[in-house]
Amino acid sequence: MNTRTVKTVKRATLATAAVLTLGAAGAYLYLDTTSEVRRPGTEACADVIPAGANRADGEAVCATLGALTAAWGRGDADAYGRQFTENATYTTYVGSHYEGRSDITEGHRALFEDFVKGTKLAASYLDLRFLGKDAAVLTGRGDDYSGSKPSPAELSKVQTYTLVRDTDGTWRIAAFHNTQRHNVMERFSFLYSPATAPKAEK
């Protein structure tokens, strides 16, 4: 192969790589900018208390979430931990799994002193269901943000709280699961297979 042919092949390879890179970047940008959720939730927890439910219990569940958010904002690990049952479980979006109030409290004590120091929680609420008179499941969206910034426009995590009426009558969190939303992957899956989209996102 002569020198001119080698140069032509190199140029064609580089041009092809550039076109593919630009195409991939354009596709990613398109997916990212069209991936907003259609059901972001409501900022007021009381708005998702179901009709026919015991209003006082609904408000007590919401108060637990309010106390949780306030404790995070103060960086108060002990107050944060008190919102959980003694044997609660807590799974983070990175997959860390805490077992028991003490584990949750001490893990957050370290987080409040380091990774999330000075941050606040933002939340929206999607649904509250009571499973009998002493258990409830609350779903919503959430994120942490810096105190110097306004609340984030889009909340990047989807969260599930399972709450129970504890032995002292207080509603506490028995299990928490936090999932990071991968908006581009989600949007791609909905485009590729529209039937996979939840009803609220169609």
Coordinates of N, CA, C and O in Angstrom, one line a residue, residues 7-118:
K7 N -2.6 7.4 3.7 CA -3.1 8.7 4.2 C -4.6 8.8 3.9 O -5.4 9.3 4.8
T8 N -5.1 8.3 2.8 CA -6.5 8.4 2.4 C -7.3 7.5 3.4 O -8.4 7.9 3.9
V9 N -6.8 6.3 3.7 CA -7.4 5.4 4.6 C -7.5 6.0 6.0 O -8.6 6.0 6.7
K10 N -6.4 6.7 6.5 CA -6.4 7.3 7.8 C -7.4 8.5 7.8 O -8.1 8.6 8.8
R11 N -7.5 9.3 6.8 CA -8.4 10.4 6.7 C -9.9 9.9 6.8 O -10.7 10.4 7.5
A12 N -10.1 8.8 6.0 CA -11.5 8.2 6.0 C -11.8 7.7 7.3 O -13.0 7.8 7.8
T13 N -10.9 7.0 8.0 CA -11.1 6.5 9.3 C -11.4 7.6 10.3 O -12.3 7.5 11.1
L14 N -10.6 8.6 10.3 CA -10.8 9.8 11.2 C -12.2 10.4 10.9 O -12.9 10.8 11.9
A15 N -12.5 10.6 9.7 CA -13.8 11.3 9.3 C -14.9 10.4 9.8 O -15.9 10.9 10.4
T16 N -14.8 9.1 9.6 CA -15.9 8.2 10.1 C -16.0 8.2 11.6 O -17.1 8.3 12.1
A17 N -14.9 8.2 12.3 CA -14.9 8.3 13.8 C -15.5 9.6 14.2 O -16.3 9.6 15.2
A18 N -15.2 10.7 13.5 CA -15.8 12.0 13.9 C -17.3 12.0 13.7 O -18.0 12.5 14.6
V19 N -17.7 11.5 12.6 CA -19.2 11.4 12.3 C -19.9 10.6 13.3 O -20.9 11.0 13.9
L20 N -19.3 9.4 13.7 CA -19.9 8.6 14.7 C -20.0 9.2 16.0 O -21.0 9.1 16.7
T21 N -18.9 9.9 16.4 CA -18.8 10.6 17.7 C -19.9 11.7 17.7 O -20.6 11.8 18.7
L22 N -19.9 12.5 16.7 CA -20.9 13.6 16.6 C -22.4 13.0 16.7 O -23.2 13.6 17.3
G23 N -22.6 11.9 15.9 CA -23.9 11.3 16.0 C -24.3 10.8 17.3 O -25.4 11.0 17.8
A24 N -23.3 10.1 18.0 CA -23.6 9.6 19.4 C -23.8 10.8 20.3 O -24.8 10.7 21.2
A25 N -23.0 11.8 20.2 CA -23.2 13.0 21.1 C -24.6 13.6 20.8 O -25.3 14.0 21.8
G26 N -25.0 13.8 19.6 CA -26.3 14.3 19.2 C -27.4 13.5 19.8 O -28.4 14.0 20.3
A27 N -27.3 12.2 19.6 CA -28.3 11.3 20.1 C -28.4 11.4 21.7 O -29.5 11.4 22.2
Y28 N -27.3 11.4 22.3 CA -27.3 11.5 23.8 C -28.0 12.8 24.2 O -28.8 12.9 25.1
L29 N -27.6 13.9 23.5 CA -28.2 15.2 23.9 C -29.7 15.2 23.6 O -30.4 15.8 24.5
Y30 N -30.1 14.6 22.5 CA -31.5 14.5 22.3 C -32.3 13.8 23.4 O -33.3 14.2 23.9
L31 N -31.7 12.6 23.7 CA -32.3 11.8 24.8 C -32.4 12.5 26.1 O -33.3 12.5 26.8
D32 N -31.3 13.2 26.4 CA -31.2 14.0 27.7 C -32.2 15.1 27.8 O -32.8 15.3 28.8
T33 N -32.3 15.9 26.7 CA -33.2 17.0 26.7 C -34.7 16.7 26.5 O -35.5 17.6 26.8
T34 N -35.0 15.4 26.2 CA -36.4 15.1 26.0 C -36.8 14.1 27.1 O -37.8 13.4 27.0
S35 N -36.0 14.0 28.2 CA -36.3 12.9 29.2 C -36.9 13.4 30.5 O -36.9 12.7 31.5
E36 N -37.5 14.6 30.4 CA -38.2 15.1 31.7 C -39.4 14.2 32.0 O -40.0 13.6 31.2
V37 N -39.6 14.1 33.3 CA -40.7 13.2 33.8 C -42.0 14.0 33.6 O -42.1 15.2 33.8
R38 N -43.1 13.3 33.3 CA -44.4 13.9 33.1 C -45.1 14.0 34.4 O -46.1 14.8 34.6
R39 N -44.7 13.2 35.4 CA -45.4 13.2 36.7 C -44.3 13.5 37.8 O -43.8 12.5 38.4
P40 N -44.0 14.7 38.0 CA -42.9 15.0 38.9 C -43.3 14.9 40.4 O -42.5 14.8 41.3
G41 N -44.6 14.8 40.7 CA -45.1 14.8 42.0 C -45.5 16.1 42.6 O -45.3 17.1 41.9
T42 N -45.9 16.1 43.8 CA -46.3 17.4 44.4 C -45.4 17.7 45.6 O -44.9 16.8 46.3
E43 N -45.2 19.0 45.9 CA -44.3 19.4 47.0 C -44.9 19.1 48.3 O -44.2 19.0 49.3
A44 N -46.2 19.1 48.4 CA -46.9 19.0 49.7 C -47.3 17.5 49.9 O -48.1 16.9 49.2
C45 N -46.7 16.9 50.9 CA -47.0 15.5 51.2 C -48.5 15.3 51.5 O -49.1 14.3 51.1
A46 N -49.1 16.3 52.1 CA -50.6 16.2 52.5 C -51.4 16.0 51.2 O -52.5 15.4 51.3
D47 N -50.9 16.4 50.1 CA -51.7 16.3 48.8 C -51.9 14.9 48.4 O -52.8 14.6 47.6
V48 N -51.1 14.0 48.9 CA -51.2 12.6 48.4 C -51.9 11.7 49.5 O -51.9 10.5 49.3
I49 N -52.4 12.3 50.5 CA -53.1 11.5 51.5 C -54.4 11.0 50.8 O -55.2 11.8 50.3
P50 N -54.6 9.7 50.7 CA -55.7 9.2 49.9 C -57.1 9.6 50.5 O -57.2 9.6 51.8
A51 N -58.1 9.8 49.7 CA -59.4 10.0 50.1 C -59.9 8.8 50.9 O -59.6 7.6 50.5
G52 N -60.6 9.0 52.0 CA -61.1 7.8 52.7 C -60.1 7.3 53.8 O -60.5 6.5 54.6
A53 N -58.8 7.8 53.7 CA -57.9 7.3 54.7 C -58.1 8.2 56.0 O -58.7 9.2 56.0
N54 N -57.6 7.7 57.1 CA -57.6 8.4 58.3 C -56.7 9.6 58.2 O -55.5 9.5 58.0
R55 N -57.3 10.8 58.2 CA -56.5 12.0 57.9 C -55.4 12.2 58.9 O -54.3 12.7 58.6
A56 N -55.7 11.9 60.2 CA -54.7 12.1 61.2 C -53.4 11.2 61.0 O -52.3 11.7 61.2
D57 N -53.7 10.0 60.5 CA -52.6 9.1 60.2 C -51.8 9.6 59.0 O -50.5 9.6 59.0
G58 N -52.5 10.1 58.0 CA -51.8 10.6 56.8 C -50.9 11.8 57.2 O -49.8 11.9 56.8
E59 N -51.4 12.7 58.1 CA -50.6 13.9 58.5 C -49.5 13.4 59.4 O -48.4 14.0 59.3
A60 N -49.7 12.4 60.2 CA -48.6 11.9 61.0 C -47.4 11.3 60.1 O -46.3 11.5 60.4
V61 N -47.8 10.6 59.1 CA -46.8 10.0 58.1 C -46.0 11.2 57.5 O -44.8 11.2 57.4
C62 N -46.8 12.2 57.1 CA -46.1 13.4 56.4 C -45.2 14.1 57.4 O -44.1 14.6 57.1
A63 N -45.6 14.1 58.7 CA -44.8 14.8 59.7 C -43.5 14.0 59.9 O -42.4 14.7 60.2
T64 N -43.5 12.7 59.8 CA -42.3 11.9 59.9 C -41.3 12.3 58.8 O -40.1 12.5 59.0
L65 N -41.9 12.4 57.6 CA -41.0 12.8 56.5 C -40.5 14.3 56.6 O -39.4 14.6 56.3
G66 N -41.4 15.1 57.2 CA -40.9 16.5 57.4 C -39.8 16.6 58.5 O -38.8 17.3 58.3
A67 N -39.9 15.8 59.5 CA -38.9 15.7 60.5 C -37.6 15.1 60.0 O -36.5 15.6 60.3
L68 N -37.7 14.2 59.1 CA -36.5 13.6 58.4 C -35.8 14.6 57.6 O -34.6 14.8 57.7
T69 N -36.6 15.4 56.8 CA -36.0 16.4 56.0 C -35.3 17.5 56.8 O -34.2 18.0 56.5
A70 N -36.0 17.9 57.9 CA -35.4 19.0 58.8 C -34.2 18.5 59.4 O -33.2 19.3 59.6
A71 N -34.1 17.2 59.9 CA -32.9 16.7 60.5 C -31.7 16.7 59.6 O -30.6 17.0 59.9
W72 N -32.0 16.3 58.3 CA -30.9 16.3 57.3 C -30.4 17.7 57.1 O -29.2 18.0 57.1
G73 N -31.3 18.7 57.0 CA -30.9 20.1 56.8 C -30.1 20.6 57.9 O -29.2 21.5 57.7
R74 N -30.3 20.1 59.2 CA -29.4 20.6 60.3 C -28.2 19.7 60.4 O -27.3 20.0 61.3
G75 N -28.1 18.6 59.7 CA -27.0 17.7 59.8 C -27.0 17.0 61.1 O -26.0 16.6 61.7
D76 N -28.2 16.7 61.6 CA -28.5 16.1 62.9 C -28.7 14.6 62.8 O -29.9 14.1 62.5
A77 N -27.7 13.8 62.9 CA -27.8 12.3 62.6 C -28.7 11.7 63.6 O -29.4 10.7 63.3
D78 N -28.7 12.1 64.9 CA -29.5 11.5 65.9 C -31.0 11.7 65.6 O -31.8 10.8 65.7
A79 N -31.4 12.9 65.3 CA -32.8 13.2 65.0 C -33.2 12.5 63.7 O -34.3 12.0 63.6
Y80 N -32.3 12.4 62.8 CA -32.5 11.7 61.5 C -32.8 10.2 61.8 O -33.8 9.6 61.4
G81 N -32.0 9.6 62.6 CA -32.1 8.2 63.0 C -33.4 7.9 63.7 O -34.0 6.8 63.6
R82 N -33.9 8.9 64.5 CA -35.1 8.7 65.3 C -36.3 8.5 64.5 O -37.4 8.1 64.9
Q83 N -36.3 8.9 63.2 CA -37.4 8.7 62.3 C -37.6 7.3 61.8 O -38.5 7.0 61.1
F84 N -36.6 6.4 62.2 CA -36.6 5.0 61.7 C -36.9 4.1 62.9 O -36.6 4.4 64.1
T85 N -37.5 2.9 62.6 CA -37.7 1.9 63.6 C -36.4 1.3 64.0 O -35.4 1.5 63.3
E86 N -36.4 0.7 65.2 CA -35.2 0.1 65.7 C -34.5 -0.9 64.7 O -33.3 -1.0 64.6
N87 N -35.3 -1.6 64.0 CA -34.8 -2.6 63.0 C -35.0 -2.2 61.6 O -35.1 -3.1 60.7
A88 N -35.0 -1.0 61.3 CA -35.2 -0.5 59.9 C -34.1 -0.9 59.0 O -33.0 -1.1 59.4
T89 N -34.4 -0.9 57.7 CA -33.4 -1.1 56.7 C -33.4 0.2 55.8 O -34.4 0.9 55.6
Y90 N -32.2 0.5 55.2 CA -32.0 1.7 54.4 C -31.1 1.4 53.3 O -29.9 1.0 53.5
T91 N -31.6 1.4 52.1 CA -30.7 1.2 50.9 C -30.5 2.4 50.1 O -31.5 3.0 49.6
T92 N -29.3 2.8 49.9 CA -28.9 4.0 49.2 C -28.9 3.8 47.7 O -28.9 2.6 47.2
Y93 N -28.8 4.9 46.9 CA -28.8 4.7 45.4 C -27.5 4.1 44.9 O -27.5 3.7 43.8
V94 N -26.5 4.1 45.8 CA -25.2 3.5 45.3 C -25.2 2.0 45.7 O -24.2 1.3 45.5
G95 N -26.2 1.6 46.5 CA -26.3 0.2 46.8 C -25.9 -0.1 48.3 O -25.9 -1.3 48.7
S96 N -25.5 0.9 49.0 CA -25.2 0.6 50.4 C -26.4 0.3 51.2 O -27.5 0.9 51.0
H97 N -26.3 -0.8 52.0 CA -27.5 -1.3 52.7 C -27.3 -1.3 54.2 O -26.4 -2.0 54.7
Y98 N -28.0 -0.4 54.9 CA -27.8 -0.3 56.4 C -28.9 -1.1 57.1 O -30.1 -1.1 56.6
E99 N -28.6 -1.7 58.2 CA -29.6 -2.5 58.9 C -29.7 -2.0 60.4 O -28.7 -2.1 61.1
G100 N -30.8 -1.5 60.8 CA -31.0 -1.0 62.1 C -30.8 0.5 62.3 O -30.0 1.1 61.6
R101 N -31.5 1.1 63.3 CA -31.5 2.5 63.5 C -30.0 3.0 63.8 O -29.6 4.0 63.3
S102 N -29.3 2.2 64.6 CA -28.0 2.6 65.0 C -27.1 2.7 63.7 O -26.3 3.6 63.6
D103 N -27.2 1.7 62.9 CA -26.4 1.7 61.6 C -26.7 2.9 60.7 O -25.8 3.5 60.2
I104 N -28.0 3.1 60.6 CA -28.5 4.3 59.8 C -28.0 5.6 60.4 O -27.4 6.5 59.7
T105 N -28.1 5.7 61.7 CA -27.6 6.9 62.4 C -26.1 7.2 62.2 O -25.7 8.3 61.9
E106 N -25.4 6.2 62.5 CA -23.9 6.3 62.4 C -23.4 6.5 61.0 O -22.5 7.3 60.8
G107 N -24.1 5.9 60.1 CA -23.7 6.1 58.7 C -24.0 7.5 58.2 O -23.2 8.1 57.5
H108 N -25.1 8.1 58.7 CA -25.4 9.5 58.4 C -24.6 10.5 59.1 O -24.3 11.6 58.7
R109 N -24.2 10.1 60.3 CA -23.3 11.0 61.1 C -22.0 11.2 60.3 O -21.6 12.4 60.1
A110 N -21.5 10.2 59.7 CA -20.3 10.3 58.9 C -20.6 11.1 57.6 O -19.8 11.9 57.2
L111 N -21.8 10.8 57.0 CA -22.1 11.5 55.7 C -22.3 13.0 56.0 O -21.8 13.8 55.2
F112 N -22.9 13.4 57.1 CA -23.2 14.8 57.4 C -21.9 15.5 57.7 O -21.8 16.8 57.6
E113 N -20.8 14.8 58.1 CA -19.5 15.4 58.4 C -18.7 15.5 57.1 O -17.6 16.1 57.2
D114 N -19.1 14.8 56.1 CA -18.2 14.7 54.9 C -19.0 14.9 53.6 O -19.2 16.1 53.2
F115 N -19.5 13.8 52.9 CA -20.0 13.9 51.6 C -21.2 14.9 51.4 O -21.3 15.5 50.4
V116 N -22.1 14.9 52.4 CA -23.3 15.7 52.2 C -23.4 16.9 53.2 O -24.4 17.4 53.5
K117 N -22.2 17.2 53.8 CA -22.1 18.3 54.8 C -22.7 19.6 54.2 O -22.4 20.0 53.1
G118 N -23.6 20.2 54.9 CA -24.2 21.5 54.5 C -25.3 21.4 53.5 O -25.7 22.4 53.0

